[in-house]
Structures are given as C-alpha cells and as structure tokens.
Tab-separated table of C-alpha atoms in Angstrom:
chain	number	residue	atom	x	y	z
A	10	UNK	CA	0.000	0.000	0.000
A	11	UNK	CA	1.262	3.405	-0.616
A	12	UNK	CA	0.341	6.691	1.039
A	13	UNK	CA	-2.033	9.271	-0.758
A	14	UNK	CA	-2.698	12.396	1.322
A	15	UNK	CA	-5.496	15.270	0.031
A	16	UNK	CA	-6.558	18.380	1.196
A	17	UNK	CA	-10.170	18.748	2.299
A	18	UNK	CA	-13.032	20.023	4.734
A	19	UNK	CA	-13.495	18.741	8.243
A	20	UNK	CA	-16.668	17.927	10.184
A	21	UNK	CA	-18.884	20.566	10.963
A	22	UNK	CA	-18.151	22.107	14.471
A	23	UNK	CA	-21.768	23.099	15.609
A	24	UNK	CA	-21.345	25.968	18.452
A	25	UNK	CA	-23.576	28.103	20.744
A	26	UNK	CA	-23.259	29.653	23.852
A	27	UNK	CA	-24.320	32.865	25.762
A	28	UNK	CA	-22.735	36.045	27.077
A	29	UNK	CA	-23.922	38.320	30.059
A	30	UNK	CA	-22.358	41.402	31.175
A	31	UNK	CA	-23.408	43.102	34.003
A	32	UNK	CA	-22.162	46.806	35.184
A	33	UNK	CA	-22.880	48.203	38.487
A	34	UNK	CA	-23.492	51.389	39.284
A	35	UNK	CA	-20.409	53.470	40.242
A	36	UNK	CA	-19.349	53.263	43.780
A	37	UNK	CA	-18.829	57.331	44.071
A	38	UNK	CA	-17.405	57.523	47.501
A	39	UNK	CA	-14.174	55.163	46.500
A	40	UNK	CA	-14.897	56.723	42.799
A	41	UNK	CA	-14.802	52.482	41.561
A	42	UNK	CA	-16.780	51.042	38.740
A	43	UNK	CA	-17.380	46.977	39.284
A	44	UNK	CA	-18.138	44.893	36.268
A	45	UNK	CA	-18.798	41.071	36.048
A	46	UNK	CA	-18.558	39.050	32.717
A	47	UNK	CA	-19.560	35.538	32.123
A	48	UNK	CA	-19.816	32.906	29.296
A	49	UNK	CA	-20.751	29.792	28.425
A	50	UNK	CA	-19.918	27.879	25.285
A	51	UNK	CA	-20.393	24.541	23.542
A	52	UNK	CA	-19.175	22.770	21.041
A	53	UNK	CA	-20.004	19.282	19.334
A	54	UNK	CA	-19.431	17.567	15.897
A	55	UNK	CA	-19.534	14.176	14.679
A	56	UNK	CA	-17.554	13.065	11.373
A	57	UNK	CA	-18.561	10.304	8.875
A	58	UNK	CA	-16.072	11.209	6.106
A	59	UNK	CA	-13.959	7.866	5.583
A	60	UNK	CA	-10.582	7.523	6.971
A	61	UNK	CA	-8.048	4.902	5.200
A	62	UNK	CA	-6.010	3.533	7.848
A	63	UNK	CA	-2.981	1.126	7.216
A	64	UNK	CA	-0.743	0.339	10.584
A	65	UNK	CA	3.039	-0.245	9.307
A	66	UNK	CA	4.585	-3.083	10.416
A	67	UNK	CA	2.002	-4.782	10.743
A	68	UNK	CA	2.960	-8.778	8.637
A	69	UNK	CA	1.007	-10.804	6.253
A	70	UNK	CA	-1.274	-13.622	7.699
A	71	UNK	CA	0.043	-16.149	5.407
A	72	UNK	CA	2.935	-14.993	3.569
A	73	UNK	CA	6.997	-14.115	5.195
A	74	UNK	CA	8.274	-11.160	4.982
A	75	UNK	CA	5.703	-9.314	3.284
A	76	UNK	CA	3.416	-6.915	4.970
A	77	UNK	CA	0.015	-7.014	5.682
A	78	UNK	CA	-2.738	-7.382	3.063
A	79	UNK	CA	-5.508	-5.408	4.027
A	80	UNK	CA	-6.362	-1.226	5.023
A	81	UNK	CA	-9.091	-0.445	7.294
A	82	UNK	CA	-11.838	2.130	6.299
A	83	UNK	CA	-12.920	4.270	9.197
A	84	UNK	CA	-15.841	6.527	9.914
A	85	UNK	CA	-14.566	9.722	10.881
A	86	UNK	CA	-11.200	8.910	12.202
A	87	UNK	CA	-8.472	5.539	12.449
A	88	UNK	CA	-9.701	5.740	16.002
A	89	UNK	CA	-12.582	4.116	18.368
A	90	UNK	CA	-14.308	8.000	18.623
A	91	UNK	CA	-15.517	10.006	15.832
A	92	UNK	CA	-16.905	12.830	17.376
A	93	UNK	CA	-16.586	15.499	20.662
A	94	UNK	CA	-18.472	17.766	22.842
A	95	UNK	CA	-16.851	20.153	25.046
A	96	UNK	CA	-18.898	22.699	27.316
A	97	UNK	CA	-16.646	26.246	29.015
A	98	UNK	CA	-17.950	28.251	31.369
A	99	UNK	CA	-16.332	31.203	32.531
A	100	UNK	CA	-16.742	34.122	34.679
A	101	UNK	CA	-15.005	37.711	35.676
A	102	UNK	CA	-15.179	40.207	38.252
A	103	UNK	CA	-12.962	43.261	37.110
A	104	UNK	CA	-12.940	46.476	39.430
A	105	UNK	CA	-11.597	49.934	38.329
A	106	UNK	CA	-10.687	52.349	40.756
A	107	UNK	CA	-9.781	56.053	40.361
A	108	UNK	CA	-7.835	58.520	42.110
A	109	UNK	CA	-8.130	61.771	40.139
A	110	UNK	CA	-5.741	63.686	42.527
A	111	UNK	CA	-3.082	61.212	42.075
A	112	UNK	CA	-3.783	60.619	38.293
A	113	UNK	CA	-3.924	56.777	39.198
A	114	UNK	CA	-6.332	53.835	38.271
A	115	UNK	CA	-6.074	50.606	39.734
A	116	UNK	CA	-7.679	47.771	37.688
A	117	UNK	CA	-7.948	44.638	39.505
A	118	UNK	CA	-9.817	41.516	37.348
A	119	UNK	CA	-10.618	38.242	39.000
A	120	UNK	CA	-10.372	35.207	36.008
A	121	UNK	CA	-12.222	32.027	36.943
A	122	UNK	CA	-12.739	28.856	34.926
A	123	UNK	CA	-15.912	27.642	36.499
A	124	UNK	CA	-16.807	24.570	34.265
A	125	UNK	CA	-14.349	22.445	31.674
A	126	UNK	CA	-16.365	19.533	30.451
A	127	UNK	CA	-15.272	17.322	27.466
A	128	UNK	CA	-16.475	14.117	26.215
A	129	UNK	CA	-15.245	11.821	23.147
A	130	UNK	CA	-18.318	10.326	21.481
A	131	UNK	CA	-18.671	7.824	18.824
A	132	UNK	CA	-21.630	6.401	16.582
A	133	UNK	CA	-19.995	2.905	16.134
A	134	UNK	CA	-17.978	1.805	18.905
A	135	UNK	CA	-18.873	-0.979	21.616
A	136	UNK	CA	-17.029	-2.242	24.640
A	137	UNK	CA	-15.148	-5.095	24.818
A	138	UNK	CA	-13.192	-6.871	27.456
A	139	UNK	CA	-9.241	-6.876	28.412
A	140	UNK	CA	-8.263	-9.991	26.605
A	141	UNK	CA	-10.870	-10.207	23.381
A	142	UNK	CA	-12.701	-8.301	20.962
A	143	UNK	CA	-15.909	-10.107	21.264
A	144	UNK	CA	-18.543	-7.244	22.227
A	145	UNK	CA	-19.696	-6.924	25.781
A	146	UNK	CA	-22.933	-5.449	25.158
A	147	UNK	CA	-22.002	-2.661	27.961
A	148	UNK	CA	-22.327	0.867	27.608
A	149	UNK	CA	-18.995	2.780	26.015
A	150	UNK	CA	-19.738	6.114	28.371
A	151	UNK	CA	-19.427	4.747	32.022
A	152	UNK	CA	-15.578	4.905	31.544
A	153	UNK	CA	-14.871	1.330	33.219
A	154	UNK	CA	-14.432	-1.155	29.957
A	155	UNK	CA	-12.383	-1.067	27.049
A	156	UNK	CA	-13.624	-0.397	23.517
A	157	UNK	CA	-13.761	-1.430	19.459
A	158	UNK	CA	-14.578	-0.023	16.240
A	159	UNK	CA	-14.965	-1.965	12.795
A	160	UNK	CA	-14.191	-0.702	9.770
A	161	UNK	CA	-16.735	-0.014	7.411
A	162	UNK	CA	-15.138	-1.785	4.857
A	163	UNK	CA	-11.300	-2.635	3.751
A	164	UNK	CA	-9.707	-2.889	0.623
A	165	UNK	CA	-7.021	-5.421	-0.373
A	166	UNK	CA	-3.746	-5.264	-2.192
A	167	UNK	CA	-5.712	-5.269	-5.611
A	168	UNK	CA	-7.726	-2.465	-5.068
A	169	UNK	CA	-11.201	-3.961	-4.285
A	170	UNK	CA	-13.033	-2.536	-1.394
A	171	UNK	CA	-14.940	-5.090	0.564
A	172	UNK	CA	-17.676	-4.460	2.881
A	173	UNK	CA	-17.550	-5.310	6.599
A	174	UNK	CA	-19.741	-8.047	7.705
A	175	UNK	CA	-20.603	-10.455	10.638
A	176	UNK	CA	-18.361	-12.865	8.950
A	177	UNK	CA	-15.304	-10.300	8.714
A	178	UNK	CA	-15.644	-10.323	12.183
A	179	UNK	CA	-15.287	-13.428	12.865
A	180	UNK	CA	-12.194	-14.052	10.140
A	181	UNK	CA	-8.806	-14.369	11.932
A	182	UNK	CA	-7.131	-12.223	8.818
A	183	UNK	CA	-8.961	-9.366	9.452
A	184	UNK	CA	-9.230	-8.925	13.082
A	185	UNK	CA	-5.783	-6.316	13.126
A	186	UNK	CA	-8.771	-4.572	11.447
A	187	UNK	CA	-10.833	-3.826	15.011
A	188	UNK	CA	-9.539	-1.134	16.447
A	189	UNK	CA	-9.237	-0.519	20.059
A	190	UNK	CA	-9.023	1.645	22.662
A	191	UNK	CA	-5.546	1.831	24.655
A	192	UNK	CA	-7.717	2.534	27.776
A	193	UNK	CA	-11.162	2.174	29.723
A	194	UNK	CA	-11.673	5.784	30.047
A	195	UNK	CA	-11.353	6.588	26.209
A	196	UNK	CA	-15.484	7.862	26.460
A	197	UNK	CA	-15.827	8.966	30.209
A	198	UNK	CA	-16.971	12.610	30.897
A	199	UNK	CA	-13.758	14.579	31.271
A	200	UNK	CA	-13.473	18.073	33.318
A	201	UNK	CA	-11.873	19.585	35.898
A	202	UNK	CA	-12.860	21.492	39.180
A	203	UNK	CA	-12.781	24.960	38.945
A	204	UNK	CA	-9.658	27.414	38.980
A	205	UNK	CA	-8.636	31.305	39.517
A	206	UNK	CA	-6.246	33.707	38.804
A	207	UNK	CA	-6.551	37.397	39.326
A	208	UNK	CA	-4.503	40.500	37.542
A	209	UNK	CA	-3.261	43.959	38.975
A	210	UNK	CA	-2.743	46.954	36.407
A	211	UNK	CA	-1.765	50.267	38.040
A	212	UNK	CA	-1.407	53.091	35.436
A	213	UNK	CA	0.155	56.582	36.209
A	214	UNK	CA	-1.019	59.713	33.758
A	215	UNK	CA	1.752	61.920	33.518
A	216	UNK	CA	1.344	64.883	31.898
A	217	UNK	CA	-1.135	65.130	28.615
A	218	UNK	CA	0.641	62.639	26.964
A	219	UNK	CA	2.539	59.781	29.280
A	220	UNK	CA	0.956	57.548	31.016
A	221	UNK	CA	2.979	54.629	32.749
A	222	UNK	CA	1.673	50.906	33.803
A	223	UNK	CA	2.559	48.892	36.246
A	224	UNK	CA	0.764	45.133	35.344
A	225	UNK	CA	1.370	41.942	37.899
A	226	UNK	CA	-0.438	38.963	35.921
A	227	UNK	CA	-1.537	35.808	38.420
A	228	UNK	CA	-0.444	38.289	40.974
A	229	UNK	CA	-1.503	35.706	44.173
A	230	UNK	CA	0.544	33.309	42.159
A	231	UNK	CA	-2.476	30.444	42.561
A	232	UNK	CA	-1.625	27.479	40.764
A	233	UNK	CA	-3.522	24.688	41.744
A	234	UNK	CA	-3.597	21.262	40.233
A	235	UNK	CA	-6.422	20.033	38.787
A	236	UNK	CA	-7.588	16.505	38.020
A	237	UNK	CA	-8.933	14.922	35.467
A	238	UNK	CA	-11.895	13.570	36.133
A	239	UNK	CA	-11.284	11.030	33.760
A	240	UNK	CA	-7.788	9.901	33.832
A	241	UNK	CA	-7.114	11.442	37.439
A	242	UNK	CA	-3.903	12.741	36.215
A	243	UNK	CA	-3.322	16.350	37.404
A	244	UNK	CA	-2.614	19.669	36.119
A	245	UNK	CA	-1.908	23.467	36.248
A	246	UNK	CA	-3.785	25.462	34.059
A	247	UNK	CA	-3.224	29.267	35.590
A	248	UNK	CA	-0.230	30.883	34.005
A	249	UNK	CA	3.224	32.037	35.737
A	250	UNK	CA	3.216	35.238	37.898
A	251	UNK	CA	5.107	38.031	36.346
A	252	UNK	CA	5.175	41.754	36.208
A	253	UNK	CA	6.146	44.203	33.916
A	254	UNK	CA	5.943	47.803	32.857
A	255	UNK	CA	4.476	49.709	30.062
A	256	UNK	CA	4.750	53.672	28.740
A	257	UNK	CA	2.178	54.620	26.156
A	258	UNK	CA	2.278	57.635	24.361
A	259	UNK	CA	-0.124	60.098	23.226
A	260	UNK	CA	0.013	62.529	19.904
C-alpha cells in the first residue's frame, strides 16, 4: 500500500453559547466602577467522512516477509471516537478604581474557569473486554471497559473494497482490522474542578501625553492542580506570575 494524502473540509463544528455582562453602578465615595462578565460555550461535531487507515509493520497472515494485506476504512477517524463535545464556562469580576488627585487607576480583574467539560463520542464503537474483541454489550460512556470499532469496509492489495460483515468479524485475517481503545476511560466525561487567577494593572497619567503601567499577571501566584476527572492525572492550568511595565504615548 502506498500513502495518498489530500486536502479537504473537516466535520462541521456546531457551536452556541451565551454572554452576560453586568455593570454596576459606580461606587462614588471610592470613585470604583465593578463589572462582572460571564460565558458559556459549547461545542459538538460528529464526522462520517472515511478515513483509510494502514498500521506499518504490521505482517502478512500467510505470507513471510511481506506486509500485511488489508487497510481499514474508518468513519470519521483511524480511532474508536468520531466525534466530541466540550462545554466552558467562565466568569469575571474586574474592578476599576480612580484617584483623580493622584492621576492613578487601579484595575484589579478576577479570572475564573468555572466549568471544563469534554467528552469523546462515537456512533460505532462498543465495549469489549481486556483480553478479546468479542462485544460486551455494555455501555462505552461509564468509563470502566475497554472499547472497538470496525471498519466499514477494507480494501485489499488489488484495489477492491470489501464491505464489513458479521463474517469479517469473525475471520482471523482481518481482526488487526478492530480497532481498540488503549484505555477504559477513552469515552468517560472529562473536566476539571474549577480554577482562579486574578490581575493587577496600576497606570500613572503623567502629563497630557505619558501615562505609565505597572501590570502583575496571576499576581496571588495560585496554581492549583487540577484533576482529570477522567484519567485522574493532574494539572496546572493558571499561568506564571510576572510583572512588567508599560509607557504609552499620546500625539
């Protein structure tokens, strides 16, 4: 088999979400306007464009030292998922404070990720035990079994594309065919708990003209781990702390 790689469209990403911004009324006495932004966002596609998969390395059934005879035709990817859905939701509290006599304003803005929510999907996979390939009959989203895919068909070394049947399934030859998953929690809901990071900006007007910023970015330096509540495996999402200075000019 030889390689043949083309350009084309992917699946179509469906997305939707809503937006609310709220502004208070100023707080005159401290001379501070409070503002609080939110989101939420999804996303979800499923692909049934064919995928020609062909593992390398992989030996012929009957015949030494030739390779294998047979490419797998996937829906939507050479994979056990062919589709995702992902849900954000997000929210900010941002404060601005100003102190005319001292040509200052103090912007402080609270960042939190309140929701991350993933999940792989798939429209032909089953479960399927440690050891075999047989289907289980159990449900590919509960995250505790292992799963398959068939091919939708496979074509041999002369060309002719052959559909998959009950029989395939059964034929020794063309089980390297059935893909599987490397783990149990391949279709579990994924996510993590939620995380924060806030930002100072101090800005000095000098003159007409100058003004100088002072910015501190994850100033309270939080950076928790997170885990996966899939996999369980841990990470930090919230960036560095650092700090730096900025002089804008005005014509």
């Amino acid at each position: 088999f030889a390689a043949s790689r083309r350009q084309e469209n992917g699946a179509d990403v469906h997305r939707y979400g809503v937006e609310l911004t709220i502004d208070f009324p100023e707080i005159k006495p401290i001379d501070t306007q409070v503002r609080i932004d939110a989101s939420w966002n999804h996303s979800h596609f499923s692909s049934d464009k064919l995928v020609y998969y062909y593992q390398n390395g992989w030996s012929h059934t009957s015949l030494p030292n030739r390779s294998y005879q047979y490419a797998g035709i996937y829906e939507g990817n050479a994979g056990v998922w062919n589709g995702r859905r992902t849900d954000n939701v997000d929210a900010n509290l941002t404060t601005i404070t100003h102190i005319p006599r001292a040509r200052l304003i103090i912007t402080c803005r609270v960042e939190a990720a309140l929701l991350r929510s993933s999940q792989y999907t798939s429209s032909r996979a089953f479960t399927v035990d440690a050891s075999s390939n047989a289907p289980t009959g159990g449900n590919i989203y509960d995250g505790q079994s292992y799963t398959a895919v068939y091919p939708v068909s496979y074509i041999d070394l002369d060309g002719n594309v052959h559909p998959w049947t009950d029989a395939s399934a059964a034929d020794p030859e063309l089980s390297r065919l059935i893909l599987r998953s490397g783990n149990i929690y391949t279709f579990a809901a994924d996510g993590y708990d939620p995380y924060v990071s806030a930002n100072l900006s101090v800005t000095k007007e000098i003159g007409d003209h100058v003004s100088l910023s002072f910015f501190a970015n994850n100033f309270t330096n939080s950076r928790p781990y997170v885990k996966s509540y899939a996999t369980g495996v841990s990470a930090i999402f919230t960036p560095n702390f650092y700090y730096g200075l900025t002089c804008r000019l005005k014509f």
